[in-house]
Short mmCIF file of C-alpha atoms and ligand atoms in Angstrom, two decimals:
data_model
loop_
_atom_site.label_atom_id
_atom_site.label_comp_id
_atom_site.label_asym_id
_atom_site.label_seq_id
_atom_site.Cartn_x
_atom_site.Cartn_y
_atom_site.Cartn_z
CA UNK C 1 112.45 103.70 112.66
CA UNK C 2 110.99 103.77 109.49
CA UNK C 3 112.58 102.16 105.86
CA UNK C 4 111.99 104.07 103.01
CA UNK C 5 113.10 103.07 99.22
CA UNK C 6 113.83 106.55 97.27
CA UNK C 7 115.85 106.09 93.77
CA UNK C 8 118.00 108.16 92.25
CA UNK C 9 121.56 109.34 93.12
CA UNK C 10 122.52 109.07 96.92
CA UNK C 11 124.98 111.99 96.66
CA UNK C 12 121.83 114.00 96.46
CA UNK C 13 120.28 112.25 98.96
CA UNK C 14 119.09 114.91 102.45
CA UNK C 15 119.96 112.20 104.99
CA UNK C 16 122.10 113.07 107.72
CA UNK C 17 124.44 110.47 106.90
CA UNK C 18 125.31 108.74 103.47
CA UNK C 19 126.69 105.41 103.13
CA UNK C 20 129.58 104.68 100.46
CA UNK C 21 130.04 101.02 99.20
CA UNK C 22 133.55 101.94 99.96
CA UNK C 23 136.84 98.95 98.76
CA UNK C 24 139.28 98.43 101.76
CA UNK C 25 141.94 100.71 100.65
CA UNK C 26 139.13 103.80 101.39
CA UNK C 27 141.41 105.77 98.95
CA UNK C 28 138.53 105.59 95.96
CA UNK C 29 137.24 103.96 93.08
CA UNK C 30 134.25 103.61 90.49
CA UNK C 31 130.76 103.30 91.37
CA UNK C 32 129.24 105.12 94.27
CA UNK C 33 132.88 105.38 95.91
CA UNK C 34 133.90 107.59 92.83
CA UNK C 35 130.33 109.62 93.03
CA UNK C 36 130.55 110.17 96.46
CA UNK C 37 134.55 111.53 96.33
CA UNK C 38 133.33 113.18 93.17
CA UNK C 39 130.69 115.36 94.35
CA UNK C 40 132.20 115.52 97.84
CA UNK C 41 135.22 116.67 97.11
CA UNK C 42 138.61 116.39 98.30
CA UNK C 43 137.92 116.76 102.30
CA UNK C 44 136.14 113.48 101.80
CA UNK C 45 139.51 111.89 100.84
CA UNK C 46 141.92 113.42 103.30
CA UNK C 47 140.08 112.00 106.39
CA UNK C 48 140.07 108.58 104.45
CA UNK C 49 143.47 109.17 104.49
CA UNK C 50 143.64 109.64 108.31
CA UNK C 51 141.43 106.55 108.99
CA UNK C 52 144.24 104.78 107.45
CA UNK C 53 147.03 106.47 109.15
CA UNK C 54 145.73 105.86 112.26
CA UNK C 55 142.72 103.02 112.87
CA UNK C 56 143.02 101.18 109.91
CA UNK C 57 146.49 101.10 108.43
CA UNK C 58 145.83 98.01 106.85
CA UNK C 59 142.48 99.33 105.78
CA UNK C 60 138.82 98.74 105.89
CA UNK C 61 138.59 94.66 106.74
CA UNK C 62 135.34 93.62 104.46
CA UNK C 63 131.74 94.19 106.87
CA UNK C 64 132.99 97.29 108.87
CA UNK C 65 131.98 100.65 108.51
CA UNK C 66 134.26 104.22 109.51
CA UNK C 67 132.81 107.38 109.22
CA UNK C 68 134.13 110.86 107.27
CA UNK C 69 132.73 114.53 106.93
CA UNK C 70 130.68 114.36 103.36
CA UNK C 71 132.17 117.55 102.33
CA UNK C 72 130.35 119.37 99.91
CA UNK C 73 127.49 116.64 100.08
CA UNK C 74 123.84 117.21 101.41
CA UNK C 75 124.72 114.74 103.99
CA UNK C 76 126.84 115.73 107.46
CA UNK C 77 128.82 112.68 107.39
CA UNK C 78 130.06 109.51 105.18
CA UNK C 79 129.85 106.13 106.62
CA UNK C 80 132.18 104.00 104.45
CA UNK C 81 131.62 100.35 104.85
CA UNK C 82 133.27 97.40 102.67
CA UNK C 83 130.91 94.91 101.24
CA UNK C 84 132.16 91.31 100.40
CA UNK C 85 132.40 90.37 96.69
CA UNK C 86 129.91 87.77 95.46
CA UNK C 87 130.80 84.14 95.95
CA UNK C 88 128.90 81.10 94.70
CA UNK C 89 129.36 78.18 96.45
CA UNK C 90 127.45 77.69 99.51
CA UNK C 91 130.05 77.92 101.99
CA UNK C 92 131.37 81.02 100.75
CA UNK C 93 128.10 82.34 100.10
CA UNK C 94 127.30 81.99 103.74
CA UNK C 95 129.74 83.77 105.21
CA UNK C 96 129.80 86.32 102.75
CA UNK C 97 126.39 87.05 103.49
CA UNK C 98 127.17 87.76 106.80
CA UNK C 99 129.60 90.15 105.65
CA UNK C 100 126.93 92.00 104.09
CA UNK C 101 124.78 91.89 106.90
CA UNK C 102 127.58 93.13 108.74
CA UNK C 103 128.37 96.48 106.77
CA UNK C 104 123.99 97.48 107.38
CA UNK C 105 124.46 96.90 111.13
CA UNK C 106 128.12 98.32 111.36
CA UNK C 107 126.99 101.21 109.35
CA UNK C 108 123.95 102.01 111.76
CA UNK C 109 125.62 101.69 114.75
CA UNK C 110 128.55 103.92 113.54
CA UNK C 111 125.20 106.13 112.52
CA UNK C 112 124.45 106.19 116.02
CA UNK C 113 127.64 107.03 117.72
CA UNK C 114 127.59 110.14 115.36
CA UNK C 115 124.28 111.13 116.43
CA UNK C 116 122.86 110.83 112.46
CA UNK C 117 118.99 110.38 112.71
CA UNK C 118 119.00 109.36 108.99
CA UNK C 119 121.18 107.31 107.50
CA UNK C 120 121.03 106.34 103.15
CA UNK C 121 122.37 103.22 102.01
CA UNK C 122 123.45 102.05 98.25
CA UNK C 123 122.68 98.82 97.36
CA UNK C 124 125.99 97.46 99.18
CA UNK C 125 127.80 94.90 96.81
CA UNK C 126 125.22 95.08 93.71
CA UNK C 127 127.51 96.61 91.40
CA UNK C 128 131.38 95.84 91.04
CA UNK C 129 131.02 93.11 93.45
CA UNK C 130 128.92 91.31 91.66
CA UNK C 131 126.20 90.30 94.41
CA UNK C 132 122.83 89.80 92.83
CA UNK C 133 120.08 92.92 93.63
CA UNK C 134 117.33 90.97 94.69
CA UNK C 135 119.51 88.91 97.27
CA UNK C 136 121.30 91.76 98.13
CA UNK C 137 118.11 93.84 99.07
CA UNK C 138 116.90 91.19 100.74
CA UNK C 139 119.71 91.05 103.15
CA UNK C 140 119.73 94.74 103.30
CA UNK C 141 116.15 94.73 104.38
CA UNK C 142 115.96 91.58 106.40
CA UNK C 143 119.85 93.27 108.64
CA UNK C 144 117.86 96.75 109.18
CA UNK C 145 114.39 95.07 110.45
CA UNK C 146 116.19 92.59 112.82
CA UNK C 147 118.33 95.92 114.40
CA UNK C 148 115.06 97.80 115.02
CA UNK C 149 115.15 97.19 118.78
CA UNK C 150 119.02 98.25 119.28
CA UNK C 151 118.53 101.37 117.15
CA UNK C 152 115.17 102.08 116.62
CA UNK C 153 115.41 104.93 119.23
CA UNK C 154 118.27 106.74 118.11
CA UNK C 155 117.50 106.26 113.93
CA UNK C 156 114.27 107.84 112.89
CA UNK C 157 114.71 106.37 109.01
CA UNK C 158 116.68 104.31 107.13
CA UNK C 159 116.34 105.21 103.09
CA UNK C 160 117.56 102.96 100.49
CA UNK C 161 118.71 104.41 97.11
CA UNK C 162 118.05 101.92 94.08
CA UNK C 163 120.20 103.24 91.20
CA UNK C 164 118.17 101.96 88.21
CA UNK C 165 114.34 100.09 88.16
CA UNK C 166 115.78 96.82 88.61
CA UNK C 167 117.32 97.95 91.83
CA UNK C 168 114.44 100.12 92.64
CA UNK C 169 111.99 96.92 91.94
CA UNK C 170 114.11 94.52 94.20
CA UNK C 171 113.98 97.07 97.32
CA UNK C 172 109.97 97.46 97.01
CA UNK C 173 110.05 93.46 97.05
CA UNK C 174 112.38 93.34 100.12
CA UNK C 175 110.23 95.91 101.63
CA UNK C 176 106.49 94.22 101.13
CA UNK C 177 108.53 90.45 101.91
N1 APR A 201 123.88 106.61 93.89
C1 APR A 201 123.27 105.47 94.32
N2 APR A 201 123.66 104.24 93.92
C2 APR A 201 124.68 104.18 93.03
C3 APR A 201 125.37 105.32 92.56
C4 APR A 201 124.92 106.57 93.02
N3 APR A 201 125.50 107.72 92.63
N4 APR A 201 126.36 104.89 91.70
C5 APR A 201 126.27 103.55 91.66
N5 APR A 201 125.26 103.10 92.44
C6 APR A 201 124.79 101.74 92.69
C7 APR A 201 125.17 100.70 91.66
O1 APR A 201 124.29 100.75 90.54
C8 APR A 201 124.97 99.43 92.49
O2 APR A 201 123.61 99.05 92.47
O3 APR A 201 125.38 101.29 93.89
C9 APR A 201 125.34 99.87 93.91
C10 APR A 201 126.70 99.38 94.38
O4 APR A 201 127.57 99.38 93.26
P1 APR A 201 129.14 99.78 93.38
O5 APR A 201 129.25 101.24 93.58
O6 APR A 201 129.83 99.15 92.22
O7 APR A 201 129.62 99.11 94.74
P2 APR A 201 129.99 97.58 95.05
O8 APR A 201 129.26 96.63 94.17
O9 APR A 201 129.84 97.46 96.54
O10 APR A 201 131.53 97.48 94.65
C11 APR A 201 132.45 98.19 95.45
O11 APR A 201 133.41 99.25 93.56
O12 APR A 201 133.49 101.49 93.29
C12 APR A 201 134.22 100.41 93.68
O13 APR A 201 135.75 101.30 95.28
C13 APR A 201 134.60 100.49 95.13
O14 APR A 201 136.08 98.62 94.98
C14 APR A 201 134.80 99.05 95.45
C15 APR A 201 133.71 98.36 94.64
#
């Protein structure tokens, strides 16, 4: 399984599956949730809609990932996942870092039930949420190396899409760490 860093916009980005830093409700909202319903139109929406009629009906919890066709996307499918919202203190930060662990490995095991041999990620939690980039790539990096051995046979790559330089900068760290 190989991790690549490639910036730009992920609703351009060839993988077989994209995944959308996504808010619990899964009906929408700014950053690469609006993009991604943006670009990928309206089907993208209406099976969000079924998720929550039938699995989640009190939507995404925070650290688990559901999957959707991408609709008029590059990608076959959206994985939506729901990353926690920064916190501070230690105690809070710890758990909330597992959280964001939790939406990489939830995300690539939903990857491999679909059958998705490449799988894009945002930089989960960077933006609205408030979660610094370099910590946040470094947990983004650091979840996908430690699930090598579970999913290394069924993922061929794993591409992260930095946003901006800053972003892009902090994902090259994570990578040479
Ligand atoms: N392609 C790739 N990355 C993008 C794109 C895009 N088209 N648009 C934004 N980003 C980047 C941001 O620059 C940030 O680095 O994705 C990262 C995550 O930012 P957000 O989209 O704000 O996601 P997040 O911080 O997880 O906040 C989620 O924001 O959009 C709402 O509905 C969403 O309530 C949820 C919250």
């Amino acid at each position: 399984m190989e991790l690549q860093v490639q910036p730009g916009d992920i609703t351009r980005t060839a993988a077989d599956a994209v995944v959308n830093a996504a808010n619990s409700t899964l009906l929408g909202g700014g950053g690469v949730d609006g993009a991604i319903h943006r670009r990928g139109g309206p089907e993208i929406l209406a099976e969000c809609r079924e998720l929550r009629r039938t699995d989640y009906p009190d939507g995404l919890p925070a650290g688990r990932a559901a999957a959707t066709t991408a609709g008029r996307l590059p990608a076959r499918w959206v994985i939506h996942t729901v990353g926690p919202t920064y916190a501070k203190t230690p105690e809070k930060y710890r758990q909330k870092s597992e959280t964001l662990a939790s939406c990489y490995r939830e995300s690539l095991r939903v990857a491999v039930r679909l059958g998705a041999r490449s799988v894009a990620f945002p930089a989960i939690s960077a933006g609205i949420y408030g979660w610094p980039m370099a910590d946040a790539a470094r947990i983004a990096v650091e979840t996908v190396r430690s699930l090598v051995g579970e999913v290394g046979d069924d993922i061929d790559r794993v591409i992260f899409v930095p946003f901006d330089d800053a972003a892009e900068q902090a994902f090259r760290a994570a990578l040479d760490a």
